[in-house]
PDB file of C-alpha atoms in Angstrom:
ATOM      1  CA  MET A   1     -27.126   0.641  40.330  1.00 52.00           C
ATOM      2  CA  SER A   2     -27.928  -2.532  42.116  1.00 58.00           C
ATOM      3  CA  ILE A   3     -25.738  -5.374  41.639  1.00 57.00           C
ATOM      4  CA  ARG A   4     -28.229  -7.336  39.650  1.00 53.00           C
ATOM      5  CA  ASN A   5     -28.265  -4.475  37.011  1.00 51.00           C
ATOM      6  CA  CYS A   6     -24.760  -4.306  37.060  1.00 47.00           C
ATOM      7  CA  ILE A   7     -24.442  -7.954  36.041  1.00 43.00           C
ATOM      8  CA  VAL A   8     -27.092  -7.542  33.210  1.00 38.00           C
ATOM      9  CA  PHE A   9     -25.391  -4.726  31.770  1.00 38.00           C
ATOM     10  CA  LEU A  10     -21.829  -6.441  31.812  1.00 37.00           C
ATOM     11  CA  LEU A  11     -23.464  -9.512  30.138  1.00 41.00           C
ATOM     12  CA  LEU A  12     -25.327  -7.301  27.348  1.00 38.00           C
ATOM     13  CA  ALA A  13     -21.921  -5.440  26.898  1.00 37.00           C
ATOM     14  CA  PHE A  14     -19.971  -8.786  26.592  1.00 37.00           C
ATOM     15  CA  VAL A  15     -22.572 -10.020  24.186  1.00 36.00           C
ATOM     16  CA  ALA A  16     -22.343  -6.715  22.012  1.00 37.00           C
ATOM     17  CA  ARG A  17     -18.575  -6.948  21.845  1.00 37.00           C
ATOM     18  CA  ASN A  18     -18.703 -10.638  20.771  1.00 39.00           C
ATOM     19  CA  THR A  19     -21.489  -9.976  18.092  1.00 37.00           C
ATOM     20  CA  LEU A  20     -19.108  -6.800  16.644  1.00 39.00           C
ATOM     21  CA  CYS A  21     -16.035  -9.337  16.507  1.00 41.00           C
ATOM     22  CA  GLN A  22     -18.051 -11.715  14.642  1.00 43.00           C
ATOM     23  CA  ASN A  23     -19.512  -9.074  12.289  1.00 53.00           C
ATOM     24  CA  ILE A  24     -16.278  -8.184  11.274  1.00 60.00           C
ATOM     25  CA  THR A  25     -14.139 -11.337  11.125  1.00 67.00           C
ATOM     26  CA  PRO A  26     -11.448 -10.792   8.511  1.00 75.00           C
ATOM     27  CA  PHE A  27     -10.392 -12.601   5.322  1.00 75.00           C
ATOM     28  CA  PHE A  28      -6.891 -14.093   5.747  1.00 67.00           C
ATOM     29  CA  THR A  29      -6.085 -16.190   2.674  1.00 71.00           C
ATOM     30  CA  ALA A  30      -5.177 -15.493  -0.763  1.00 69.00           C
ATOM     31  CA  ALA A  31      -8.061 -17.325  -1.891  1.00 74.00           C
ATOM     32  CA  ASP A  32     -10.305 -15.122   0.158  1.00 82.00           C
ATOM     33  CA  TYR A  33      -8.736 -12.229  -1.532  1.00 85.00           C
ATOM     34  CA  GLN A  34      -9.053 -13.443  -5.117  1.00 83.00           C
ATOM     35  CA  GLN A  35     -12.758 -14.431  -4.534  1.00 86.00           C
ATOM     36  CA  ASN A  36     -14.033 -11.747  -2.404  1.00 89.00           C
ATOM     37  CA  PHE A  37     -11.881  -8.589  -3.451  1.00 93.00           C
ATOM     38  CA  ASN A  38     -13.666  -6.395  -5.934  1.00 95.00           C
ATOM     39  CA  PRO A  39     -11.282  -3.775  -7.448  1.00 96.00           C
ATOM     40  CA  LEU A  40     -13.684  -1.441  -8.903  1.00 96.00           C
ATOM     41  CA  GLU A  41     -15.811  -1.299  -5.355  1.00 95.00           C
ATOM     42  CA  TYR A  42     -12.214  -0.811  -3.828  1.00 95.00           C
ATOM     43  CA  LEU A  43     -11.460   2.101  -5.786  1.00 96.00           C
ATOM     44  CA  ASP A  44     -14.721   3.680  -5.555  1.00 94.00           C
ATOM     45  CA  VAL A  45     -14.568   3.517  -1.715  1.00 92.00           C
ATOM     46  CA  TYR A  46     -11.062   4.702  -1.123  1.00 93.00           C
ATOM     47  CA  TYR A  47      -9.637   6.417  -4.493  1.00 95.00           C
ATOM     48  CA  ASN A  48     -12.684   8.590  -5.567  1.00 92.00           C
ATOM     49  CA  LEU A  49     -11.161  12.078  -4.883  1.00 91.00           C
ATOM     50  CA  SER A  50     -14.532  13.171  -4.036  1.00 89.00           C
ATOM     51  CA  SER A  51     -14.932  10.454  -1.265  1.00 86.00           C
ATOM     52  CA  GLN A  52     -14.291  10.830   2.216  1.00 87.00           C
ATOM     53  CA  HIS A  53     -10.824   9.551   1.530  1.00 89.00           C
ATOM     54  CA  SER A  54      -9.828  12.733  -0.641  1.00 92.00           C
ATOM     55  CA  ASP A  55      -7.684  14.141   1.907  1.00 93.00           C
ATOM     56  CA  PHE A  56      -5.685  11.151   2.400  1.00 92.00           C
ATOM     57  CA  ASN A  57      -5.245  10.486  -1.298  1.00 95.00           C
ATOM     58  CA  LYS A  58      -4.245  14.282  -2.242  1.00 96.00           C
ATOM     59  CA  TRP A  59      -1.534  14.021   0.471  1.00 96.00           C
ATOM     60  CA  SER A  60       0.066  10.600  -0.663  1.00 96.00           C
ATOM     61  CA  LEU A  61       0.128  12.114  -4.388  1.00 97.00           C
ATOM     62  CA  VAL A  62       1.931  15.125  -3.275  1.00 97.00           C
ATOM     63  CA  GLU A  63       4.418  12.943  -0.959  1.00 97.00           C
ATOM     64  CA  LEU A  64       5.046  10.238  -3.869  1.00 97.00           C
ATOM     65  CA  LYS A  65       5.883  12.994  -6.205  1.00 97.00           C
ATOM     66  CA  ALA A  66       8.274  14.487  -3.570  1.00 96.00           C
ATOM     67  CA  LEU A  67       9.850  11.269  -2.896  1.00 96.00           C
ATOM     68  CA  ILE A  68      10.407  10.117  -6.327  1.00 95.00           C
ATOM     69  CA  GLU A  69      12.187  13.524  -7.103  1.00 94.00           C
ATOM     70  CA  LYS A  70      14.462  12.835  -4.229  1.00 91.00           C
ATOM     71  CA  LEU A  71      15.650   9.561  -5.480  1.00 92.00           C
ATOM     72  CA  PRO A  72      19.398   9.257  -6.218  1.00 83.00           C
ATOM     73  CA  ASN A  73      18.594   7.097  -9.313  1.00 77.00           C
ATOM     74  CA  GLY A  74      15.194   8.517 -10.424  1.00 76.00           C
ATOM     75  CA  SER A  75      14.509   6.733 -13.782  1.00 82.00           C
ATOM     76  CA  GLY A  76      14.652   3.119 -15.160  1.00 93.00           C
ATOM     77  CA  ARG A  77      12.774   0.228 -14.368  1.00 97.00           C
ATOM     78  CA  LEU A  78      10.099   0.212 -11.726  1.00 98.00           C
ATOM     79  CA  LEU A  79       8.074  -2.931 -10.068  1.00 98.00           C
ATOM     80  CA  GLU A  80       4.819  -2.352  -8.436  1.00 98.00           C
ATOM     81  CA  ILE A  81       3.652  -5.024  -6.007  1.00 98.00           C
ATOM     82  CA  GLY A  82       0.385  -5.399  -4.997  1.00 97.00           C
ATOM     83  CA  SER A  83      -1.414  -2.709  -7.288  1.00 97.00           C
ATOM     84  CA  GLY A  84      -5.032  -3.294  -6.113  1.00 96.00           C
ATOM     85  CA  GLY A  85      -5.877  -1.733  -9.525  1.00 97.00           C
ATOM     86  CA  VAL A  86      -4.699   1.661  -8.091  1.00 98.00           C
ATOM     87  CA  ILE A  87      -2.915   2.986 -11.077  1.00 98.00           C
ATOM     88  CA  SER A  88      -2.628   6.661  -9.437  1.00 98.00           C
ATOM     89  CA  ARG A  89       0.562   5.815  -7.157  1.00 97.00           C
ATOM     90  CA  LEU A  90       2.465   5.402 -10.657  1.00 98.00           C
ATOM     91  CA  ILE A  91       1.474   8.857 -12.427  1.00 98.00           C
ATOM     92  CA  SER A  92       4.335  10.957 -11.080  1.00 97.00           C
ATOM     93  CA  ALA A  93       6.875   8.165 -11.682  1.00 97.00           C
ATOM     94  CA  ALA A  94       5.893   7.601 -15.302  1.00 96.00           C
ATOM     95  CA  HIS A  95       7.960  10.335 -16.446  1.00 90.00           C
ATOM     96  CA  ASN A  96      11.191   8.898 -15.707  1.00 93.00           C
ATOM     97  CA  PHE A  97      10.214   5.390 -15.348  1.00 96.00           C
ATOM     98  CA  THR A  98       9.543   4.237 -18.547  1.00 95.00           C
ATOM     99  CA  GLN A  99       9.567   0.324 -18.128  1.00 97.00           C
ATOM    100  CA  ILE A 100       6.850  -0.343 -15.196  1.00 98.00           C
ATOM    101  CA  THR A 101       5.759  -3.895 -14.167  1.00 98.00           C
ATOM    102  CA  VAL A 102       2.580  -4.033 -12.359  1.00 98.00           C
ATOM    103  CA  CYS A 103       1.825  -7.149 -10.306  1.00 98.00           C
ATOM    104  CA  ASP A 104      -1.028  -8.532  -7.946  1.00 97.00           C
ATOM    105  CA  ARG A 105      -2.380 -11.948  -6.800  1.00 94.00           C
ATOM    106  CA  SER A 106      -5.936 -11.250  -8.040  1.00 95.00           C
ATOM    107  CA  GLU A 107      -6.686 -11.840 -11.813  1.00 94.00           C
ATOM    108  CA  LYS A 108      -9.407  -9.320 -11.274  1.00 95.00           C
ATOM    109  CA  VAL A 109      -7.157  -6.502 -10.277  1.00 97.00           C
ATOM    110  CA  LEU A 110      -4.760  -7.280 -13.424  1.00 98.00           C
ATOM    111  CA  ASP A 111      -7.786  -7.254 -15.461  1.00 98.00           C
ATOM    112  CA  GLU A 112      -8.557  -3.819 -14.174  1.00 98.00           C
ATOM    113  CA  VAL A 113      -5.008  -2.577 -15.011  1.00 98.00           C
ATOM    114  CA  ARG A 114      -5.210  -4.085 -18.352  1.00 98.00           C
ATOM    115  CA  ALA A 115      -8.343  -1.942 -18.919  1.00 98.00           C
ATOM    116  CA  PHE A 116      -6.857   1.235 -17.883  1.00 98.00           C
ATOM    117  CA  VAL A 117      -3.800   0.526 -20.237  1.00 98.00           C
ATOM    118  CA  ALA A 118      -6.216  -0.241 -23.021  1.00 98.00           C
ATOM    119  CA  ASN A 119      -8.308   2.930 -22.238  1.00 97.00           C
ATOM    120  CA  ASN A 120     -11.433   1.064 -21.369  1.00 96.00           C
ATOM    121  CA  SER A 121     -11.573   1.280 -17.584  1.00 96.00           C
ATOM    122  CA  THR A 122     -15.138   1.771 -16.055  1.00 95.00           C
ATOM    123  CA  PHE A 123     -13.335   3.910 -13.261  1.00 97.00           C
ATOM    124  CA  ASP A 124     -13.071   7.583 -14.053  1.00 97.00           C
ATOM    125  CA  TRP A 125      -9.394   8.635 -13.023  1.00 98.00           C
ATOM    126  CA  SER A 126      -9.491  12.129 -14.880  1.00 97.00           C
ATOM    127  CA  SER A 127      -9.711  14.129 -11.582  1.00 97.00           C
ATOM    128  CA  THR A 128      -6.628  12.381 -10.142  1.00 98.00           C
ATOM    129  CA  PHE A 129      -4.789  13.028 -13.458  1.00 98.00           C
ATOM    130  CA  ARG A 130      -5.754  16.517 -13.200  1.00 98.00           C
ATOM    131  CA  PHE A 131      -4.589  16.947  -9.678  1.00 97.00           C
ATOM    132  CA  VAL A 132      -1.298  15.433 -10.561  1.00 98.00           C
ATOM    133  CA  ALA A 133      -0.786  17.425 -13.645  1.00 98.00           C
ATOM    134  CA  ASP A 134      -1.450  20.597 -11.554  1.00 98.00           C
ATOM    135  CA  LEU A 135       1.525  19.458  -9.103  1.00 97.00           C
ATOM    136  CA  HIS A 136       3.574  18.911 -12.014  1.00 97.00           C
ATOM    137  CA  GLY A 137       2.809  22.218 -13.828  1.00 97.00           C
ATOM    138  CA  GLU A 138       1.299  20.213 -16.744  1.00 96.00           C
ATOM    139  CA  PRO A 139      -1.467  21.851 -18.279  1.00 97.00           C
ATOM    140  CA  ASP A 140      -2.513  18.700 -20.339  1.00 97.00           C
ATOM    141  CA  SER A 141      -3.518  15.979 -17.874  1.00 98.00           C
ATOM    142  CA  ALA A 142      -4.325  13.702 -20.959  1.00 97.00           C
ATOM    143  CA  LYS A 143      -0.501  13.621 -21.554  1.00 97.00           C
ATOM    144  CA  MET A 144       0.277  12.199 -18.564  1.00 98.00           C
ATOM    145  CA  GLU A 145      -2.608   9.442 -18.916  1.00 98.00           C
ATOM    146  CA  THR A 146      -1.055   8.606 -22.216  1.00 98.00           C
ATOM    147  CA  GLN A 147       2.523   8.618 -20.693  1.00 97.00           C
ATOM    148  CA  LEU A 148       1.441   6.146 -17.930  1.00 98.00           C
ATOM    149  CA  ARG A 149      -0.362   3.744 -20.369  1.00 98.00           C
ATOM    150  CA  GLY A 150       2.825   3.727 -22.405  1.00 97.00           C
ATOM    151  CA  ALA A 151       5.198   3.085 -19.575  1.00 98.00           C
ATOM    152  CA  ILE A 152       3.432  -0.100 -18.023  1.00 98.00           C
ATOM    153  CA  LYS A 153       4.997  -2.581 -20.215  1.00 97.00           C
ATOM    154  CA  ASP A 154       4.147  -5.870 -18.223  1.00 97.00           C
ATOM    155  CA  ILE A 155       1.140  -6.991 -16.121  1.00 98.00           C
ATOM    156  CA  ARG A 156       1.618 -10.345 -14.098  1.00 97.00           C
ATOM    157  CA  LYS A 157       0.599 -12.267 -11.209  1.00 96.00           C
ATOM    158  CA  CYS A 158       2.509 -12.323  -7.967  1.00 96.00           C
ATOM    159  CA  ASP A 159       2.490 -13.489  -4.414  1.00 94.00           C
ATOM    160  CA  VAL A 160       4.535 -11.878  -1.826  1.00 94.00           C
ATOM    161  CA  THR A 161       3.743 -14.858   0.535  1.00 90.00           C
ATOM    162  CA  GLN A 162       5.824 -17.024  -1.715  1.00 90.00           C
ATOM    163  CA  ALA A 163       9.747 -17.332  -1.754  1.00 88.00           C
ATOM    164  CA  ASP A 164       9.591 -16.830  -5.548  1.00 92.00           C
ATOM    165  CA  LEU A 165       7.412 -13.843  -6.185  1.00 95.00           C
ATOM    166  CA  PHE A 166       6.304 -14.844  -9.594  1.00 95.00           C
ATOM    167  CA  ALA A 167       5.926 -18.418  -9.206  1.00 92.00           C
ATOM    168  CA  PRO A 168       4.791 -20.792 -10.943  1.00 91.00           C
ATOM    169  CA  SER A 169       5.881 -18.261 -14.100  1.00 92.00           C
ATOM    170  CA  THR A 170       9.382 -18.998 -15.123  1.00 88.00           C
ATOM    171  CA  ALA A 171       9.610 -15.678 -17.379  1.00 88.00           C
ATOM    172  CA  GLU A 172      12.332 -13.562 -16.046  1.00 88.00           C
ATOM    173  CA  VAL A 173      11.669 -10.348 -14.260  1.00 91.00           C
ATOM    174  CA  PRO A 174      14.911  -8.244 -13.835  1.00 93.00           C
ATOM    175  CA  ALA A 175      15.877  -6.409 -10.714  1.00 96.00           C
ATOM    176  CA  VAL A 176      14.673  -2.786 -10.909  1.00 97.00           C
ATOM    177  CA  ASP A 177      15.717   0.686  -9.950  1.00 96.00           C
ATOM    178  CA  LEU A 178      12.532   1.422  -7.669  1.00 97.00           C
ATOM    179  CA  VAL A 179       9.803  -1.038  -6.158  1.00 98.00           C
ATOM    180  CA  VAL A 180       6.451   0.564  -5.184  1.00 98.00           C
ATOM    181  CA  SER A 181       4.200  -1.362  -2.903  1.00 98.00           C
ATOM    182  CA  ALA A 182       0.910  -0.087  -1.023  1.00 97.00           C
ATOM    183  CA  PHE A 183      -1.065  -1.884   1.479  1.00 95.00           C
ATOM    184  CA  THR A 184       0.267  -5.222   0.667  1.00 96.00           C
ATOM    185  CA  LEU A 185       2.746  -6.628   3.090  1.00 96.00           C
ATOM    186  CA  GLU A 186       0.566  -6.070   6.305  1.00 95.00           C
ATOM    187  CA  VAL A 187      -2.282  -7.529   4.441  1.00 93.00           C
ATOM    188  CA  ALA A 188      -0.515 -10.619   3.103  1.00 93.00           C
ATOM    189  CA  THR A 189       1.559 -11.448   6.194  1.00 93.00           C
ATOM    190  CA  GLN A 190       0.430 -12.751   9.708  1.00 92.00           C
ATOM    191  CA  THR A 191       3.511 -11.701  12.029  1.00 95.00           C
ATOM    192  CA  VAL A 192       6.019  -8.533  12.158  1.00 97.00           C
ATOM    193  CA  ALA A 193       8.600 -11.146  11.184  1.00 97.00           C
ATOM    194  CA  GLY A 194       6.466 -12.319   8.291  1.00 96.00           C
ATOM    195  CA  PHE A 195       6.455  -8.862   6.979  1.00 97.00           C
ATOM    196  CA  SER A 196      10.229  -8.323   7.642  1.00 98.00           C
ATOM    197  CA  ASN A 197      10.948 -11.809   5.760  1.00 97.00           C
ATOM    198  CA  ALA A 198       8.673 -10.939   2.526  1.00 97.00           C
ATOM    199  CA  LEU A 199      10.522  -7.433   2.471  1.00 98.00           C
ATOM    200  CA  GLN A 200      13.818  -8.884   2.714  1.00 97.00           C
ATOM    201  CA  GLN A 201      12.786 -11.429  -0.100  1.00 96.00           C
ATOM    202  CA  ILE A 202      11.679  -8.883  -2.562  1.00 97.00           C
ATOM    203  CA  THR A 203      14.599  -6.726  -1.597  1.00 96.00           C
ATOM    204  CA  ASP A 204      17.274  -9.419  -2.270  1.00 96.00           C
ATOM    205  CA  ARG A 205      15.831 -10.372  -5.764  1.00 96.00           C
ATOM    206  CA  TYR A 206      14.210  -7.169  -7.444  1.00 97.00           C
ATOM    207  CA  VAL A 207      15.992  -4.083  -6.029  1.00 97.00           C
ATOM    208  CA  LYS A 208      19.102  -3.174  -7.849  1.00 96.00           C
ATOM    209  CA  PRO A 209      21.986  -1.957  -5.359  1.00 95.00           C
ATOM    210  CA  GLY A 210      21.403   1.986  -5.293  1.00 95.00           C
ATOM    211  CA  GLY A 211      17.922   1.228  -5.965  1.00 96.00           C
ATOM    212  CA  ALA A 212      14.958   2.265  -3.935  1.00 97.00           C
ATOM    213  CA  ILE A 213      11.701   1.087  -2.373  1.00 98.00           C
ATOM    214  CA  ILE A 214       8.475   3.170  -1.549  1.00 98.00           C
ATOM    215  CA  LEU A 215       6.222   1.409   0.768  1.00 98.00           C
ATOM    216  CA  ILE A 216       2.768   2.843   1.716  1.00 97.00           C
ATOM    217  CA  VAL A 217       1.669   0.968   4.782  1.00 96.00           C
ATOM    218  CA  SER A 218      -1.275   0.845   7.467  1.00 94.00           C
ATOM    219  CA  VAL A 219       0.046   1.495  10.732  1.00 93.00           C
ATOM    220  CA  GLU A 220      -1.963   0.494  13.932  1.00 90.00           C
ATOM    221  CA  GLU A 221      -4.696  -1.039  11.960  1.00 90.00           C
ATOM    222  CA  THR A 222      -6.343  -4.535  12.278  1.00 89.00           C
ATOM    223  CA  TYR A 223      -8.685  -4.917   9.444  1.00 88.00           C
ATOM    224  CA  TRP A 224     -10.107  -2.795   6.434  1.00 87.00           C
ATOM    225  CA  GLN A 225     -13.491  -3.062   4.610  1.00 87.00           C
ATOM    226  CA  VAL A 226     -14.674  -2.834   1.133  1.00 87.00           C
ATOM    227  CA  ASN A 227     -18.608  -2.932   1.333  1.00 84.00           C
ATOM    228  CA  ASN A 228     -19.508  -6.088   3.038  1.00 83.00           C
ATOM    229  CA  ASN A 229     -16.114  -7.669   2.814  1.00 88.00           C
ATOM    230  CA  THR A 230     -13.886  -7.546   5.661  1.00 88.00           C
ATOM    231  CA  PHE A 231      -9.520  -8.026   5.223  1.00 90.00           C
ATOM    232  CA  HIS A 232      -7.120  -8.887   7.532  1.00 89.00           C
ATOM    233  CA  VAL A 233      -4.552  -6.302   8.302  1.00 92.00           C
ATOM    234  CA  LEU A 234      -1.461  -7.084  10.501  1.00 93.00           C
ATOM    235  CA  TYR A 235      -0.936  -4.432  13.387  1.00 93.00           C
ATOM    236  CA  ILE A 236       2.368  -2.993  12.847  1.00 94.00           C
ATOM    237  CA  ASN A 237       3.585   0.386  13.689  1.00 94.00           C
ATOM    238  CA  LYS A 238       6.304   3.060  12.373  1.00 94.00           C
ATOM    239  CA  SER A 239       9.139   1.615  14.397  1.00 95.00           C
ATOM    240  CA  HIS A 240       8.500  -2.233  12.703  1.00 97.00           C
ATOM    241  CA  VAL A 241       8.581  -0.680   9.293  1.00 97.00           C
ATOM    242  CA  GLU A 242      11.841   1.311   9.947  1.00 97.00           C
ATOM    243  CA  ALA A 243      13.352  -1.656  11.487  1.00 97.00           C
ATOM    244  CA  ALA A 244      12.060  -4.048   8.393  1.00 98.00           C
ATOM    245  CA  LEU A 245      13.718  -1.630   5.911  1.00 98.00           C
ATOM    246  CA  LYS A 246      17.060  -1.354   7.758  1.00 97.00           C
ATOM    247  CA  ALA A 247      17.193  -5.145   8.001  1.00 97.00           C
ATOM    248  CA  ALA A 248      16.595  -5.512   4.322  1.00 97.00           C
ATOM    249  CA  GLY A 249      19.577  -3.111   3.526  1.00 97.00           C
ATOM    250  CA  PHE A 250      18.181   0.134   3.085  1.00 97.00           C
ATOM    251  CA  GLU A 251      19.305   3.459   4.248  1.00 96.00           C
ATOM    252  CA  ASP A 252      18.543   7.094   3.789  1.00 95.00           C
ATOM    253  CA  ILE A 253      15.079   6.202   5.069  1.00 96.00           C
ATOM    254  CA  ASP A 254      12.363   8.963   4.953  1.00 96.00           C
ATOM    255  CA  MET A 255       8.915   8.389   6.488  1.00 96.00           C
ATOM    256  CA  ARG A 256       6.143  10.482   6.259  1.00 95.00           C
ATOM    257  CA  GLN A 257       2.698   9.880   8.167  1.00 94.00           C
ATOM    258  CA  PHE A 258      -1.174  10.834   7.709  1.00 94.00           C
ATOM    259  CA  ASP A 259      -3.479  10.237  10.579  1.00 91.00           C
ATOM    260  CA  MET A 260      -7.080   9.152   9.259  1.00 89.00           C
ATOM    261  CA  ARG A 261      -8.708  10.266  12.203  1.00 86.00           C
ATOM    262  CA  SER A 262      -7.925  13.868  12.075  1.00 86.00           C
ATOM    263  CA  HIS A 263      -7.263  13.823   8.256  1.00 85.00           C
ATOM    264  CA  GLN A 264      -4.121  15.729   8.823  1.00 89.00           C
ATOM    265  CA  PRO A 265      -0.151  14.835   8.184  1.00 91.00           C
ATOM    266  CA  VAL A 266       1.683  13.885  11.144  1.00 87.00           C
ATOM    267  CA  SER A 267       5.016  15.878  12.103  1.00 73.00           C
ATOM    268  CA  LEU A 268       7.741  13.276  12.324  1.00 59.00           C
ATOM    269  CA  ILE A 269      10.460  15.421  13.567  1.00 45.00           C
ATOM    270  CA  ASP A 270      13.882  13.824  12.396  1.00 46.00           C
ATOM    271  CA  ASN A 271      11.854  10.791  11.662  1.00 49.00           C
ATOM    272  CA  ALA A 272      11.847   9.855  15.389  1.00 47.00           C
ATOM    273  CA  VAL A 273      10.180   6.455  16.052  1.00 41.00           C
ATOM    274  CA  VAL A 274       7.563   6.406  18.908  1.00 42.00           C
ATOM    275  CA  SER A 275       7.033   2.717  19.656  1.00 39.00           C
ATOM    276  CA  THR A 276       3.543   1.485  19.754  1.00 40.00           C
ATOM    277  CA  PRO A 277       4.081  -2.038  21.408  1.00 39.00           C
ATOM    278  CA  VAL A 278       0.197  -3.061  21.506  1.00 40.00           C
ATOM    279  CA  PRO A 279      -2.739  -2.195  19.692  1.00 42.00           C
ATOM    280  CA  THR A 280      -4.573   0.947  21.056  1.00 48.00           C
ATOM    281  CA  CYS A 281      -7.866  -0.744  20.159  1.00 50.00           C
ATOM    282  CA  GLU A 282      -8.528  -4.335  19.385  1.00 55.00           C
ATOM    283  CA  LEU A 283     -10.410  -3.687  16.145  1.00 58.00           C
ATOM    284  CA  CYS A 284      -8.878  -0.885  14.259  1.00 66.00           C
ATOM    285  CA  ASP A 285     -10.484   0.071  10.912  1.00 71.00           C
ATOM    286  CA  PHE A 286      -8.663   2.082   7.905  1.00 68.00           C
ATOM    287  CA  ASP A 287     -10.319   5.288   9.247  1.00 71.00           C
ATOM    288  CA  ALA A 288      -8.672   4.825  12.769  1.00 66.00           C
ATOM    289  CA  ALA A 289      -5.386   4.118  11.450  1.00 76.00           C
ATOM    290  CA  GLY A 290      -2.348   5.911  10.475  1.00 86.00           C
ATOM    291  CA  ILE A 291      -0.840   5.846   6.636  1.00 91.00           C
ATOM    292  CA  LEU A 292       2.841   5.807   6.506  1.00 92.00           C
ATOM    293  CA  ILE A 293       4.794   6.283   3.380  1.00 94.00           C
ATOM    294  CA  ALA A 294       8.294   5.178   3.639  1.00 95.00           C
ATOM    295  CA  LYS A 295      11.445   5.389   1.303  1.00 95.00           C
ATOM    296  CA  GLY A 296      14.438   3.728   1.359  1.00 95.00           C
ATOM    297  CA  VAL A 297      17.697   3.411  -0.695  1.00 95.00           C
ATOM    298  CA  LYS A 298      19.422   0.050  -0.964  1.00 95.00           C
ATOM    299  CA  ARG A 299      22.999   0.108   0.031  1.00 90.00           C
ATOM    300  CA  MET A 300      25.511  -0.559  -2.530  1.00 81.00           C
ATOM    301  CA  ARG A 301      27.352  -3.738  -2.312  1.00 65.00           C
ATOM    302  CA  GLU A 302      30.866  -2.979  -0.609  1.00 50.00           C
ATOM    303  CA  ILE A 303      33.892  -4.067  -2.904  1.00 42.00           C
ATOM    304  CA  SER A 304      36.767  -5.413  -1.008  1.00 42.00           C
ATOM    305  CA  ILE A 305      40.315  -4.793  -2.789  1.00 43.00           C
ATOM    306  CA  SER A 306      42.959  -7.161  -2.036  1.00 43.00           C
ATOM    307  CA  ALA A 307      46.619  -5.944  -2.151  1.00 38.00           C
TER     308      ALA A 307
END
């Protein structure tokens, strides 16, 4: 190839790369999320069990059931932070956690959760309920639907980027036995330190000593898309998540991972951490990412006894 042709090729590659980057410039702000996020489109793309993401969804439902059953205090109050309108993460929990608060910073998402509770959602969750009912050996999936609708007691707005999660509301939200949060902290924060700080604030205020958290986190991803809208994701890895959980006071940490490229679970031997200090690609979407489910139990406060 001549020098001239080489230069032309490099210029074309540079233009193509910049065009790609411009086409997937992600939304960053809470206002972007509230304006552009459509929960029904999101559910149809990512949570329809007949979609290309069905392997991940079924895996996550199996793992959530297993982790919830292993919790030392597997009942009581549950707070879900960053719902996205995805009620499936709560199905297994609703058997023992009978007081569930669901929060999100988008009113459209909260309306979708309210529609589910009122039994008038336009998204069909029936195949998901049948799948989870089979996991539990429950022949009547409709019973599990009724159970979850009855367990969701509060639906409210929240923002994990604020020091006060529920501001400006002054209504009291008590500390809970379990916090569940999926694809939220890494979307709402811009740095690893911000991710860790947000987790710390949630833990200090809303997780009881001896309570637990279950995080579902997209690792090694930089953006995700719903139809024509592209949203920011903080690039983090397994070691970042584990470090943040430990810094927030969690122990008995259990992590399971799913690789979206191979559509297979990743074997994490003894939860060994493999550090990935820099992105393996500059632009990594959901289908090139790993999905990490991490559980931690908050340390009990130490009580000093004076002589």
